[in-house]
Each structure stands twice: as structure tokens, then as C-alpha cells.
Amino acid sequence: MSNPDFWFRIRGARLLRVLIVYAGASWAVIEATEFFVSQFAMPDWFVPAALLLLLIGLVVVISTALVQAGPAPDPIRSRPGLATPAEEGARRLFTWRNAIMGGVFAFAIWGIAAAGWLLTGGQRGTDSSADSGRPDSAVKKLVVLPFENLSGEQDEYFAAGITDAITARLAVLSGVGVISRQSAVQYGQSEKTAQQIGSELNVDYILEGTVQRERPNDPTSRVRVIPQLIRITDDTHVWAATYDEDMAEVFRVQSEIAERVAQALDVTLLEPERRTLEARPSENLEAYDYYLRGNEYFNRGELGYLERAPLTAVEMYERALELDPSFALAWAALARAHMRVYQNGFDPEAGRVEQARDAAERALELEPDLPKAHLALGEYYVEGRNLERATEEFERARRANPNDSELLMSYADVLARRNENERSLAILEKAAELDPRSVTMATVYGSALGQAGRHAEAESFFDRAIELAPDQIVPYGWKITYYLDTLGDLDGARRVVRDGSARMGTAAFAANLMSWSYTFFRVLPDELGESLDQLSIESFGHDTVSHYFYYLANGWRYGGGDKPETSRAYYDSARVILEDWLALSPDYTYSMRSLAWTYAGLGRSSESVAMAQRALDLIPLSRDAVLGVENALMLVQVHSQLGQLDEAFPLLTRLAAQAPHIMPRFQVDPVWDPIRADSRFQALMPE
């Protein structure tokens, strides 16, 4: 340590200056690394990797300095004012440029690694664990149960809104798998234990709590929120707190609860996630109150509790935006509500869709990265048949919110329509994990598994859906469709009809099933025919639009018998409804397909073919692997019903090659009898 030659070499090499410059450059590198990691959601290990490379660079700098400094000068031979050769070498080697070479070299290596990670698609995987760079085992699974409302029935919407807001904030965390509200809401006031809930939802933690406003139904009242986090394995209360605040602090309370949960779960927050947690959606408390009311009606509509709920949701969101036009989250919600109004047939005019687009774009003007706004815009592009743009919007939303099961289901649907079935199935698998008690999710996933040939798994998901909702038609309809369209199993479909009729009642089941699709009647006439005699037109819904199901079922029923005039009368009643519907929404291909079938029943051959061709031209096979197939099938069906087999088979041959999964349905539906009797048909069936 006292070797004067060593210290002289340090001084001669100007190492102190080198170290100062290198330290400054290293600090800049680390800051830049942290910026890229936070902005592009790169894996957390990029920062320590950069630090390690900089340390290696430091060793290189010091070693080079000591080696290149040369031998210590001879103090006897040195003359004042004259530089020794070693000093001249040091000056040449350790300029400002050379001082930072080690740092530049290390940062270049890190940059190559980062660029390679981005170019190989590393921005995001297909699930939240890939998004965060964490293995599946490192992702903690959590459910936020509905917070109990202690303020009276009039404040139920507020407690539900607080629960949803906390869920939404937690859902953006890439290190946490958050169960969807659709599954969580089923455990409101449940008597089940934490272990039972944890087992059913496959979660590690439960967040529950209470909400109470000092003055119910008052958006300016003080509010008390008491959350508690429970670990499933040992039923331990990991964390609890009491927040008694002015309503103006409600967003801070939501943010703090989410952050404290993340800390308890030992989850590191990325910078974009932290910014999302700290966001204040609106500074106007009355506007926020109307927004929560709108959410309550929107969710009712999603769950089927109230048919016209989306219209009321639109009204609530519009009131919120009158009070706070800069409320981006309300604009996004309004866009989605407009789409539900249009899709449910309450307002089929195209102007409603444009209102949805305008609201979504306004939300993105205010908050360009808002996940709900990208989801809303994606839904608009789906309706406009721009699947590429819809995919882009859904992907942007998924990156920011990897735990939104509804978003994942919409994303999977678009991918399936683009014929990217493997990616679609992988995303659906993730969505099913996040929403394990959703009937819709179980049936959609079951259908996708069936088309992939995973029939045992498909059966289990259909059975699970029926177990979850034995008194709803949805799971039965999906399972019957699976047996008929995917397996060509008529006996299996009949068993489902018998099971559903026993649980729901024969008449109610038949009416609901034929309202699902009038085609079920022609495939299952023995099971549904007697029920049809007992049903009135009102059995098919209060909305006259839905009555065409009743007319088409009866049109088919009497068309093959000795009452052709009765058949024509029913088909003509359906025609009037469908033509009016199509006039309001001229690009709605579902109406075109139904109208094409109606024209065929009326014997209006040229109009039938033209209408089916119009639907196929609007959405062809090459553009949409789901709707395009259905449009092509309708054209084949019309040709078959009209006896135009030479026109039917070229298109059917193309269908068999591009979508072989649809061929089993030809075995069971009597509408295909003329085609099945043709010798050309068997050559098209898969082995």
C-alpha cells in the first residue's frame, strides 16, 4: 500500500480524471437504460445487466491505464518542464475521448442485446408473465371480491364502482394475475371460505373490504374504505388498513390500496404501471359519480339483467361528460356503450357506430395510452371490418392491461377471424384463467378447443358453462352448435335438448333455443315441433325485430308439407322485418344472410342468390375466416335449396379446402340433402 511507484503510476496515468469521466458516462447509461426499460416494458434484468457491463468496462479502463502508463520515470534523470515518454503516452491515451471508451463499449453491448430482444418480438408475449419477464410461477394470482356496501341500497353502485376501480388499477400490474369482475362478482356476500374461493378461482390472495359514505348518494360525502388482503394458503390477513377521507381523496385511496397490495405481494412496479396507479380520472366528483352509475348499467347489460341498460349507460356517461369534458375514461366508456346499443339492435343505424368512434378518438386525444380507449376503438374497427386496425388497437390495450379478460376475448376473436387460430387459442386460454366463472368465456373457449380437435377439453368447458348457468340458454345453445357443426353428432345435440328442456321447461327452452337460431328447428323438428305449437310470437321476445325467428321457424315447418301458402305467409312476415332492419343498417351481413334464406323460402330465386352474394362480397373468405365462411355457406345453402348444384359445388370445394372444420355440419342439416345426394359431395369430406 505504501509503494510510491504504484501511486506515481496512478497519478501519471491521470486515472482520477478518467474515473470521473467514466462515472459520469456510467450514470448517463444507467439513466438511459431505466428510461428504455420503463417506456418499452423490457425485462427488469436489463438494468442490472447494464450495470454489470459498466463494471466490466471499469476494470478495462483501470487495467489499460496501469498497463499503458509505462514504467515510473526516474526522478534523478527527470528535468522540470520536460515530460517523460510515459507521461506523453498517458496524455495521448487518456484524452476525453478515450476516457469514456469503456463505457461506450459496455453500452454498445447492452444496446445490441436490447435491439435483439425488440426485433425478436420481445416487447410482449401472449400472457402477463411474458409481458413482465417473469415466469408463470412468479405471477401472483389475486381476486378482488365485491366490497361490501355499508351505506344502504342506494349506494350499491358506488361500492361496486370502488371495487371495479381498485380491480382495474391492479389489473395493469404485469406481475399479478387479477381475476375478472365477471367471475369475482359472483362471490358477493358469499358464505364460502377463503380456501373454497381460492380453490374455485385458482388464486393465491383475496382482497376484500367495505365501503361506506357518510351521506349516501352524495358525491361530495366523506368515504370510509377498509380493505384487507388475505393469503389463501394459511388464511392469514397479510395487510389491512382504514381510509377515512374526503371524497376528493378517493383516487388517492384507490391508488394507495393498489400500491400496498403490490408491496405485500412483493411485485416491482414498472414506471408506466406506477403512473397508471397514480392517475386521477376526473377532478369533478359529480362527473365521477355519474360515470360510476353508467358503469353499473353497462355491466347490467353485459350480464343480461336489463335489456335496455346500455341506453341508460349512454345517458349517465353523457351527463358525466357535460360536467367534465376532459374525462377520458368516460369518453371511452361512452364509446363502448354506443357500440352495445348498436349491436343489441336498440339503434341499428350506422350513425350510432360513428358516435362510438368519435368518443373513442376523443378519449385518445386526452390520454393516448388509455387501454379502455384502445379497446373501444378496436371494437369500432371490428364492426367496420378493419381487422388489421382492430388487432393493433387490441394489442396496444393488452400491453397496458394484460389482465382484462374481456379485451383478451375480443382480441382472440379478431385473431381467429384472421385465421391465426393458434395465437387466438393461446390468448383465450389466458382469458379463461382470468375469468373462470364466466359462462360466455367457457362456451367461447370450448368452441375454440373443439375446432382445434381438443374435444375432451371442449366438452368439459361446455359442461362447466351449463353447471354455472343451468337456467340460461347460452351454454346449451353453444353445446348444441358444437355437436351439430363441429362433430356432426345429431344424437349428441338431442341429448342436450332433452337435458335443457328438463331443467328450463320444454316450452321455455324451445323458445329460447329458436331465438338463438331458427336453424335449430329444421335440424331438431321432433324435439322442437310440438313446442312450437304451444308458443306465441311474444315467446320470442318483446322486441319485434326478434320475431322473425318465429316466422322463419314456421316458414320452414310448413314449407315441406301441404300448406305452402301458410309457409309463404310466415316467410313474408319475416321478410318485412328483415328488409326494414337492413334499411337501417345496410352493411349488416347477418341480416343479409337471413333475408337471403327468406327470399329462398318465398321462391324469389334471383333475389335470394343476389342477397347472399352481396353478403359474401362485403365480407369474403379472404377477409374474414369466420364471417366470410358463414357468408359463403349461406350462398351454398341458397343454391342447394334452389336446386342449383352446379353453382353450389365450386364454392363448396373452395370452402372444404380453406375451412375443413365446417364440413361435419353437412351431415345433419336437412337443408343440405340435395348436396349430400350428389356424388361430388363425398369427395369433399375429410377422412
XYZ file of C-alpha atoms in Angstrom:
687
model
C 0.000 0.000 0.000
C 2.980 2.347 0.556
C 4.647 1.598 -2.779
C 5.462 5.082 -4.208
C 5.934 3.625 -7.665
C 2.275 2.424 -7.714
C 0.862 5.799 -6.663
C 3.108 7.577 -9.129
C 1.740 5.381 -11.926
C -1.792 6.262 -10.873
C -1.004 9.965 -10.959
C 0.967 9.717 -14.173
C -1.892 7.987 -15.952
C -4.311 10.738 -14.937
C -6.552 7.936 -13.657
C -8.517 10.234 -11.364
C -9.714 12.264 -14.324
C -10.520 9.077 -16.201
C -12.578 7.740 -13.305
C -14.546 10.993 -13.010
C -15.410 10.978 -16.705
C -16.248 7.271 -16.632
C -18.511 7.709 -13.592
C -20.420 10.485 -15.364
C -20.826 8.407 -18.504
C -21.952 5.402 -16.451
C -24.594 7.464 -14.707
C -25.927 8.577 -18.110
C -26.003 4.979 -19.319
C -27.959 3.762 -16.278
C -30.460 6.604 -16.618
C -30.959 5.793 -20.303
C -31.360 2.096 -19.507
C -34.014 2.746 -16.875
C -35.848 5.009 -19.337
C -35.964 2.348 -22.058
C -36.971 -0.356 -19.601
C -39.883 1.716 -18.313
C -41.025 3.010 -21.717
C -40.791 -0.276 -23.623
C -41.563 -2.611 -20.696
C -38.327 -4.523 -21.189
C -37.444 -7.237 -18.661
C -36.275 -5.987 -15.274
C -32.901 -7.723 -15.674
C -31.798 -5.189 -18.332
C -30.798 -2.640 -15.654
C -28.542 -4.967 -13.636
C -27.147 -6.326 -16.914
C -26.154 -2.818 -17.976
C -24.619 -2.200 -14.541
C -22.586 -5.407 -14.794
C -21.232 -4.420 -18.208
C -20.275 -0.992 -16.908
C -18.352 -2.613 -14.043
C -16.534 -4.777 -16.572
C -15.768 -1.621 -18.540
C -14.376 -0.004 -15.390
C -11.963 -2.882 -14.919
C -10.882 -2.492 -18.551
C -10.287 1.245 -18.082
C -8.191 0.828 -14.912
C -6.208 -2.082 -16.343
C -5.492 -0.197 -19.555
C -4.417 2.863 -17.597
C -1.938 0.914 -15.499
C -0.522 -1.009 -18.424
C -0.244 1.891 -20.829
C 1.215 4.288 -18.259
C 4.611 2.673 -18.712
C 7.411 2.436 -16.143
C 7.761 5.073 -13.492
C 10.027 7.922 -14.510
C 13.484 8.227 -12.978
C 13.281 11.215 -10.628
C 17.070 11.773 -10.891
C 17.013 11.947 -14.702
C 13.790 13.938 -14.927
C 14.115 17.609 -15.595
C 11.497 20.191 -14.646
C 9.282 21.208 -17.532
C 10.080 18.133 -19.653
C 7.567 15.283 -19.995
C 8.787 11.748 -19.790
C 7.853 9.254 -22.514
C 5.412 7.619 -20.080
C 3.658 10.925 -19.464
C 3.460 11.612 -23.182
C 1.897 8.164 -23.682
C -0.598 8.827 -20.905
C -1.620 12.126 -22.446
C -2.086 10.510 -25.822
C -4.057 7.571 -24.430
C -6.222 9.325 -21.876
C -7.901 12.104 -23.742
C -11.553 12.901 -23.024
C -12.485 10.688 -25.951
C -10.530 7.688 -24.707
C -11.755 8.130 -21.135
C -15.296 7.097 -21.980
C -14.426 4.289 -24.428
C -15.006 1.620 -21.796
C -18.496 2.959 -21.055
C -19.377 3.292 -24.732
C -18.209 -0.263 -25.372
C -20.308 -1.631 -22.490
C -23.377 0.373 -23.507
C -22.992 -0.831 -27.114
C -23.114 -4.443 -25.953
C -26.229 -3.704 -23.917
C -27.784 -1.893 -26.912
C -27.210 -4.895 -29.149
C -28.936 -7.122 -26.579
C -31.860 -4.718 -26.272
C -32.246 -4.349 -30.044
C -32.170 -8.116 -30.476
C -34.818 -8.502 -27.782
C -37.096 -5.980 -29.513
C -36.555 -7.342 -33.042
C -37.364 -10.887 -31.986
C -40.763 -9.808 -30.734
C -39.761 -9.430 -27.128
C -41.900 -6.395 -26.434
C -44.692 -8.580 -25.115
C -45.615 -12.182 -25.022
C -49.067 -13.644 -25.132
C -49.625 -13.523 -21.414
C -48.839 -11.381 -18.455
C -45.901 -13.443 -17.314
C -44.208 -12.960 -20.666
C -45.029 -9.274 -20.540
C -43.206 -8.796 -17.290
C -40.278 -11.064 -17.978
C -41.417 -13.220 -15.079
C -42.067 -16.963 -15.286
C -45.633 -18.119 -14.699
C -44.733 -19.323 -11.218
C -43.667 -15.777 -10.252
C -47.038 -14.228 -11.145
C -49.240 -13.895 -8.062
C -52.943 -14.552 -8.651
C -55.470 -12.342 -6.943
C -59.221 -11.809 -6.850
C -60.846 -8.589 -5.668
C -64.181 -9.585 -4.161
C -67.061 -7.076 -4.239
C -66.516 -4.620 -1.400
C -69.477 -4.687 0.981
C -71.663 -1.600 0.847
C -72.473 -0.268 4.329
C -74.394 2.804 3.160
C -77.718 1.370 2.070
C -79.132 0.073 -1.192
C -78.948 3.459 -2.930
C -75.144 3.313 -2.759
C -74.677 -0.168 -4.220
C -73.426 1.339 -7.486
C -70.801 3.329 -5.576
C -69.394 0.330 -3.690
C -69.353 -1.649 -6.943
C -67.573 1.244 -8.640
C -64.879 1.433 -5.967
C -64.342 -2.328 -6.276
C -64.055 -2.090 -10.049
C -61.666 0.871 -9.833
C -59.315 -0.984 -7.490
C -59.551 -4.085 -9.686
C -58.725 -2.017 -12.758
C -55.685 -0.451 -11.102
C -54.370 -3.834 -10.010
C -55.067 -5.335 -13.435
C -52.381 -3.195 -15.071
C -49.654 -4.837 -12.973
C -47.755 -7.341 -15.084
C -46.650 -9.314 -12.027
C -50.198 -10.008 -10.852
C -52.902 -12.147 -12.425
C -56.203 -10.484 -11.486
C -59.454 -12.425 -11.825
C -62.061 -10.552 -13.867
C -65.004 -8.779 -12.280
C -67.422 -11.111 -14.115
C -66.149 -14.032 -12.056
C -65.437 -12.077 -8.861
C -68.918 -10.535 -8.651
C -70.433 -13.998 -8.202
C -68.885 -14.137 -4.723
C -70.622 -11.043 -3.402
C -71.933 -11.854 0.096
C -70.832 -15.451 -0.383
C -70.663 -17.737 2.635
C -67.754 -19.675 1.165
C -64.419 -19.718 2.964
C -61.269 -18.135 1.608
C -59.886 -21.600 0.835
C -63.005 -22.557 -1.117
C -62.925 -19.345 -3.148
C -59.197 -19.705 -3.714
C -59.642 -23.259 -4.939
C -62.510 -22.410 -7.291
C -60.719 -19.414 -8.801
C -57.167 -20.804 -8.521
C -55.843 -17.686 -6.772
C -53.208 -17.067 -4.126
C -54.766 -13.999 -2.466
C -58.147 -12.398 -1.856
C -58.671 -8.661 -1.469
C -61.973 -7.809 0.199
C -63.327 -4.900 2.186
C -66.132 -2.488 2.997
C -67.185 0.904 1.623
C -69.313 3.461 3.432
C -70.248 7.026 2.572
C -71.106 9.373 5.399
C -74.021 10.731 3.341
C -75.330 8.070 0.972
C -75.947 9.084 -2.622
C -73.895 12.274 -2.123
C -70.860 12.591 -4.439
C -69.151 15.056 -2.058
C -69.562 12.996 1.132
C -66.686 11.639 3.185
C -65.989 7.990 2.460
C -64.537 5.189 4.531
C -62.837 2.249 2.817
C -61.478 -0.689 4.817
C -59.562 -3.192 2.650
C -57.895 -6.396 3.799
C -55.646 -8.776 1.908
C -55.894 -12.495 2.724
C -53.362 -15.170 1.819
C -55.168 -18.369 0.819
C -52.591 -20.923 1.941
C -52.888 -20.155 5.647
C -55.943 -17.830 5.727
C -53.705 -15.037 7.051
C -54.570 -11.338 6.867
C -51.409 -10.099 5.169
C -52.413 -6.450 5.206
C -55.351 -4.280 6.248
C -55.964 -0.564 6.578
C -58.659 2.023 7.236
C -59.069 5.047 4.975
C -61.429 7.736 6.236
C -61.149 10.579 3.738
C -62.962 13.349 1.928
C -64.396 12.169 -1.365
C -61.828 14.334 -3.137
C -59.184 11.836 -1.975
C -60.954 8.760 -3.361
C -58.487 8.355 -6.230
C -55.503 8.569 -3.891
C -57.142 5.897 -1.719
C -57.640 3.614 -4.725
C -54.036 4.159 -5.787
C -52.615 3.571 -2.316
C -54.593 0.350 -1.854
C -53.255 -0.983 -5.156
C -49.678 0.011 -4.275
C -49.885 -1.538 -0.813
C -51.223 -4.771 -2.308
C -48.343 -4.798 -4.805
C -45.882 -4.309 -1.940
C -47.475 -7.117 0.065
C -47.224 -9.404 -2.970
C -43.582 -8.329 -3.496
C -44.319 -7.113 -7.024
C -41.994 -4.495 -8.525
C -43.862 -1.711 -10.300
C -42.703 -0.601 -13.739
C -42.802 3.148 -14.243
C -45.804 3.106 -16.657
C -47.683 0.986 -14.113
C -46.896 3.430 -11.325
C -48.178 6.328 -13.427
C -51.396 4.426 -14.114
C -51.896 3.687 -10.426
C -51.497 7.349 -9.542
C -53.890 8.636 -12.220
C -56.881 10.817 -11.308
C -59.613 10.138 -13.896
C -61.532 13.359 -13.127
C -61.358 16.338 -10.834
C -65.149 16.676 -10.855
C -66.651 14.387 -8.225
C -70.190 14.664 -9.553
C -68.951 13.652 -13.009
C -67.187 10.672 -11.476
C -70.395 9.715 -9.679
C -72.336 9.701 -12.970
C -69.527 7.646 -14.508
C -69.906 5.022 -11.775
C -73.667 4.960 -12.347
C -73.053 4.454 -16.052
C -70.749 1.540 -15.302
C -73.461 -0.061 -13.191
C -75.923 -0.006 -16.113
C -73.300 -1.083 -18.635
C -72.401 -4.090 -16.500
C -76.065 -4.971 -16.047
C -76.425 -5.067 -19.803
C -73.354 -7.275 -20.134
C -74.815 -9.727 -17.644
C -78.245 -9.653 -19.271
C -80.049 -8.226 -16.248
C -81.719 -5.391 -18.132
C -82.247 -5.412 -21.884
C -82.056 -1.654 -22.432
C -79.352 -0.997 -19.844
C -76.781 0.225 -22.444
C -79.114 3.114 -23.356
C -79.213 4.241 -19.731
C -75.439 3.831 -19.541
C -75.074 6.201 -22.502
C -77.227 8.764 -20.686
C -75.134 8.536 -17.495
C -71.822 8.854 -19.357
C -73.093 11.848 -21.311
C -74.062 13.573 -18.046
C -70.590 12.912 -16.678
C -69.018 14.451 -19.777
C -71.244 17.532 -19.595
C -69.713 18.166 -16.178
C -66.151 17.246 -17.193
C -65.425 17.217 -20.949
C -61.810 16.203 -20.227
C -62.862 12.921 -18.550
C -61.064 10.474 -20.881
C -62.242 7.311 -19.146
C -65.877 8.429 -19.511
C -65.344 9.069 -23.239
C -64.004 5.528 -23.639
C -66.931 4.107 -21.682
C -69.384 6.126 -23.788
C -67.848 4.707 -26.959
C -68.344 1.147 -25.746
C -71.909 1.864 -24.622
C -72.758 3.265 -28.060
C -71.445 0.044 -29.613
C -73.587 -2.089 -27.286
C -76.682 -0.090 -28.176
C -75.972 -0.699 -31.860
C -75.068 -4.369 -31.509
C -78.116 -5.156 -29.362
C -80.400 -3.705 -32.027
C -81.743 -0.814 -29.937
C -80.450 1.613 -32.557
C -79.193 -0.191 -35.674
C -78.439 2.979 -37.615
C -74.833 3.432 -38.680
C -74.672 6.863 -37.025
C -74.506 5.161 -33.644
C -71.271 3.436 -34.699
C -69.764 6.740 -35.790
C -70.645 8.215 -32.398
C -68.701 5.355 -30.828
C -65.665 6.112 -32.992
C -65.778 9.832 -32.200
C -65.963 9.145 -28.462
C -63.066 6.671 -28.578
C -60.897 9.084 -30.558
C -61.727 11.901 -28.138
C -60.610 9.686 -25.260
C -57.292 9.016 -27.008
C -56.756 12.715 -27.678
C -56.966 13.234 -23.932
C -54.997 10.123 -22.904
C -53.147 8.486 -25.825
C -52.261 5.336 -23.851
C -55.641 4.694 -22.185
C -56.311 0.916 -22.501
C -60.124 1.231 -22.425
C -59.986 3.766 -25.245
C -57.899 1.439 -27.420
C -60.337 -1.379 -26.595
C -63.263 0.822 -27.658
C -61.555 1.861 -30.887
C -60.705 -1.771 -31.590
C -64.381 -2.688 -31.213
C -65.250 0.050 -33.695
C -62.782 -1.336 -36.233
C -64.180 -4.846 -35.768
C -67.639 -3.537 -36.626
C -66.122 -1.739 -39.628
C -64.405 -4.966 -40.716
C -60.920 -3.451 -40.486
C -59.403 -6.414 -38.663
C -55.812 -5.215 -39.059
C -56.500 -1.941 -37.258
C -58.610 -3.742 -34.665
C -55.669 -6.061 -33.979
C -53.340 -3.091 -33.498
C -55.712 -1.401 -31.059
C -56.330 -4.567 -29.040
C -52.597 -5.246 -28.842
C -51.904 -1.745 -27.538
C -54.619 -2.165 -24.939
C -53.320 -5.599 -23.930
C -49.785 -4.329 -23.392
C -51.053 -1.768 -20.925
C -53.663 -4.015 -19.321
C -52.714 -7.704 -19.528
C -55.450 -8.846 -17.118
C -58.570 -7.664 -18.980
C -60.309 -10.924 -19.895
C -62.978 -9.152 -21.953
C -60.266 -7.486 -24.017
C -58.448 -10.808 -24.440
C -61.637 -12.489 -25.679
C -62.210 -9.723 -28.247
C -58.562 -9.952 -29.302
C -58.800 -13.733 -29.690
C -61.935 -13.352 -31.820
C -60.175 -10.987 -34.223
C -57.185 -13.310 -34.495
C -59.490 -16.247 -35.284
C -61.164 -14.179 -37.988
C -57.695 -13.520 -39.408
C -57.094 -17.277 -39.393
C -54.415 -17.007 -36.673
C -56.001 -19.821 -34.710
C -53.025 -20.885 -32.575
C -52.482 -17.359 -31.259
C -56.201 -16.972 -30.731
C -56.405 -20.177 -28.697
C -53.402 -19.186 -26.549
C -54.988 -15.831 -25.694
C -58.322 -17.494 -24.942
C -56.544 -19.854 -22.566
C -55.184 -16.870 -20.647
C -58.601 -15.187 -20.672
C -60.257 -18.344 -19.317
C -57.768 -18.391 -16.417
C -58.674 -14.803 -15.546
C -62.423 -15.357 -15.884
C -63.031 -18.928 -14.686
C -66.702 -18.453 -13.791
C -67.891 -16.715 -16.933
C -70.452 -18.649 -18.977
C -69.576 -16.750 -22.132
C -65.866 -17.361 -21.671
C -66.364 -21.081 -21.061
C -68.503 -21.504 -24.171
C -66.267 -19.441 -26.459
C -63.171 -21.289 -25.259
C -64.950 -24.628 -25.541
C -65.896 -23.869 -29.136
C -62.306 -22.911 -29.999
C -60.978 -26.085 -28.369
C -63.478 -28.136 -30.362
C -62.386 -26.604 -33.655
C -58.791 -27.351 -32.682
C -59.710 -31.016 -32.249
C -59.334 -30.989 -28.454
C -62.771 -32.498 -27.966
C -62.461 -33.823 -24.415
C -61.424 -30.381 -23.172
C -64.181 -28.749 -25.211
C -66.804 -30.998 -23.627
C -65.559 -30.144 -20.154
C -65.868 -26.407 -20.777
C -69.394 -26.724 -22.204
C -70.396 -28.802 -19.197
C -68.839 -26.224 -16.899
C -70.832 -23.462 -18.591
C -74.071 -25.400 -18.086
C -73.138 -26.006 -14.453
C -72.604 -22.260 -13.980
C -75.893 -21.256 -15.649
C -78.300 -24.224 -15.850
C -81.294 -21.897 -16.349
C -79.819 -19.891 -19.271
C -79.977 -20.857 -22.940
C -76.451 -19.673 -23.789
C -74.444 -22.748 -22.684
C -76.986 -25.167 -24.189
C -77.024 -23.278 -27.485
C -73.234 -23.347 -27.735
C -73.055 -27.032 -26.887
C -75.749 -27.954 -29.413
C -73.944 -25.883 -32.045
C -70.724 -27.720 -31.196
C -72.363 -31.133 -31.637
C -74.010 -30.172 -34.916
C -71.378 -28.000 -36.606
C -68.100 -29.412 -35.287
C -68.922 -33.084 -34.712
C -71.957 -33.658 -36.923
C -73.440 -35.558 -33.966
C -77.231 -35.296 -34.123
C -77.777 -37.720 -31.227
C -75.484 -35.651 -29.007
C -77.444 -32.495 -29.855
C -80.694 -34.255 -28.982
C -79.328 -35.241 -25.581
C -78.520 -31.600 -24.836
C -82.057 -30.574 -25.852
C -83.552 -33.162 -23.506
C -81.274 -32.051 -20.662
C -82.074 -28.356 -21.176
C -85.800 -28.984 -21.502
C -85.799 -30.910 -18.235
C -84.072 -28.030 -16.416
C -85.741 -24.998 -18.019
C -89.117 -26.400 -19.089
C -89.892 -27.638 -22.593
C -91.688 -24.548 -23.927
C -89.274 -22.008 -22.439
C -86.266 -23.969 -23.652
C -87.645 -24.297 -27.186
C -88.496 -20.586 -27.466
C -85.079 -19.537 -26.203
C -83.257 -22.034 -28.390
C -85.061 -20.997 -31.582
C -84.457 -17.369 -30.651
C -80.773 -18.289 -30.512
C -81.018 -19.619 -34.087
C -84.038 -20.555 -36.157
C -81.914 -23.231 -37.882
C -82.244 -25.458 -34.811
C -85.875 -26.120 -35.697
C -85.133 -27.653 -39.067
C -82.369 -29.847 -37.568
C -84.378 -30.903 -34.494
C -88.031 -30.867 -35.607
C -89.104 -33.810 -33.462
C -87.724 -32.190 -30.296
C -88.981 -28.658 -31.027
C -92.025 -29.068 -33.285
C -94.540 -29.797 -30.558
C -93.277 -26.862 -28.512
C -93.704 -24.501 -31.442
C -97.461 -25.178 -31.416
C -97.614 -24.000 -27.816
C -95.629 -20.811 -28.350
C -96.961 -17.384 -29.261
C -94.947 -14.770 -31.083
C -94.372 -12.962 -27.782
C -92.436 -16.022 -26.623
C -89.662 -14.895 -28.956
C -89.101 -11.564 -27.231
C -90.767 -8.208 -26.704
C -88.780 -6.573 -29.482
C -90.476 -7.073 -32.870
C -87.069 -7.494 -34.543
C -86.607 -10.835 -32.790
C -89.994 -12.097 -34.029
C -88.509 -13.074 -37.366
C -87.064 -16.170 -35.662
C -90.628 -17.319 -35.031
C -91.672 -16.599 -38.621
C -88.678 -18.368 -40.156
C -89.133 -21.464 -37.981
C -92.771 -21.736 -39.055
C -91.912 -20.933 -42.650
C -89.579 -23.927 -42.756
C -92.033 -26.075 -40.832
C -94.902 -25.656 -43.302
C -92.736 -25.402 -46.407
C -92.220 -29.144 -46.713
C -95.869 -30.087 -46.122
C -99.210 -29.490 -47.718
C -99.566 -25.873 -46.573
C -97.338 -23.881 -48.941
C -99.449 -20.740 -48.587
C -99.088 -20.830 -44.825
C -95.324 -21.196 -45.282
C -95.225 -18.218 -47.656
C -97.204 -16.090 -45.208
C -94.704 -16.756 -42.443
C -91.713 -16.142 -44.716
C -93.267 -12.898 -45.927
C -93.728 -11.667 -42.341
C -90.049 -12.354 -41.741
C -89.185 -10.525 -44.972
C -90.890 -7.313 -43.825
C -88.935 -7.232 -40.546
C -85.591 -8.076 -42.147
C -85.918 -5.577 -45.003
C -86.700 -2.812 -42.508
C -83.734 -3.869 -40.395
C -81.392 -3.923 -43.375
C -82.570 -0.474 -44.454
C -81.443 0.900 -41.102
C -78.118 -0.952 -41.181
C -77.293 -1.637 -44.859
C -73.932 -3.329 -44.204
C -75.130 -5.827 -41.591
C -74.331 -9.186 -43.186
C -76.287 -11.193 -40.610
C -79.475 -9.514 -41.879
C -78.417 -10.233 -45.455
C -77.957 -13.931 -44.745
C -81.336 -14.194 -43.012
C -83.016 -12.258 -45.811
C -81.380 -14.442 -48.473
C -82.842 -17.506 -46.759
C -86.236 -15.803 -46.536
C -86.242 -14.994 -50.255
C -85.404 -18.626 -50.989
C -88.384 -19.717 -48.906
C -90.589 -17.371 -50.919
C -89.255 -18.791 -54.182
C -87.628 -15.496 -55.158
C -84.552 -17.220 -56.531
C -82.657 -14.367 -58.150
C -83.141 -12.056 -55.152
C -82.067 -14.833 -52.790
C -78.828 -15.503 -54.657
C -78.131 -11.773 -55.083
C -78.570 -11.100 -51.352
C -76.309 -13.998 -50.334
C -73.720 -12.880 -52.885
C -73.933 -9.327 -51.545
C -73.025 -10.539 -48.056
C -70.096 -12.573 -49.416
C -68.821 -9.662 -51.499
C -68.919 -7.419 -48.434
C -67.049 -9.917 -46.222
C -65.321 -12.557 -48.374
C -63.448 -15.667 -47.259
C -60.096 -13.965 -47.798
C -61.012 -11.121 -45.453
C -62.610 -12.886 -42.509
C -62.119 -16.568 -41.648
C -65.283 -16.605 -39.502
C -67.899 -14.294 -41.021
C -66.568 -14.904 -44.519
C -67.123 -18.635 -44.074
C -70.681 -18.069 -42.819
C -71.439 -15.822 -45.801
C -70.065 -18.397 -48.231
C -72.060 -21.148 -46.519
C -75.275 -19.156 -46.945
C -74.653 -18.788 -50.667
C -74.060 -22.536 -50.950
C -77.182 -23.144 -48.855
C -79.323 -20.948 -51.106
C -78.037 -22.686 -54.227
C -78.759 -26.040 -52.598
C -82.286 -25.093 -51.568
C -82.996 -23.786 -55.069
C -81.577 -26.940 -56.708
C -78.657 -25.042 -58.295
C -75.994 -27.648 -57.518
C -73.651 -26.758 -60.370
C -73.382 -23.281 -58.872
C -73.022 -24.635 -55.341
C -70.184 -27.116 -55.764
C -67.365 -24.816 -56.977
C -67.800 -22.645 -53.882
C -68.253 -25.685 -51.653
C -64.999 -27.155 -52.986
C -63.190 -23.953 -52.047
C -64.801 -23.983 -48.597
C -63.765 -27.582 -47.982
C -60.152 -26.677 -48.771
C -59.983 -23.441 -46.757
C -62.267 -24.318 -43.826
C -62.461 -28.119 -43.462
C -63.788 -27.755 -39.906
C -67.224 -26.769 -41.270
C -67.807 -29.985 -43.220
C -69.389 -32.081 -40.403
C -72.432 -29.781 -40.325
C -73.369 -31.005 -43.817
C -74.161 -34.401 -42.295
C -77.031 -33.318 -40.068
C -78.900 -30.335 -41.552
C -81.697 -31.310 -43.986
C -81.079 -28.141 -45.989
C -78.041 -29.931 -47.420
C -79.990 -33.013 -48.597
C -79.642 -32.166 -52.325
C -75.875 -31.698 -51.926
C -75.360 -34.856 -49.884
C -77.189 -36.863 -52.565
C -74.714 -35.681 -55.207
C -71.747 -37.955 -55.966
C -69.381 -34.967 -55.798
C -70.040 -34.446 -52.095
C -68.250 -37.485 -50.672
C -65.019 -36.498 -52.374
C -65.024 -33.284 -50.332
C -65.486 -34.851 -46.903
C -62.319 -35.186 -44.807
C -61.216 -38.714 -43.962
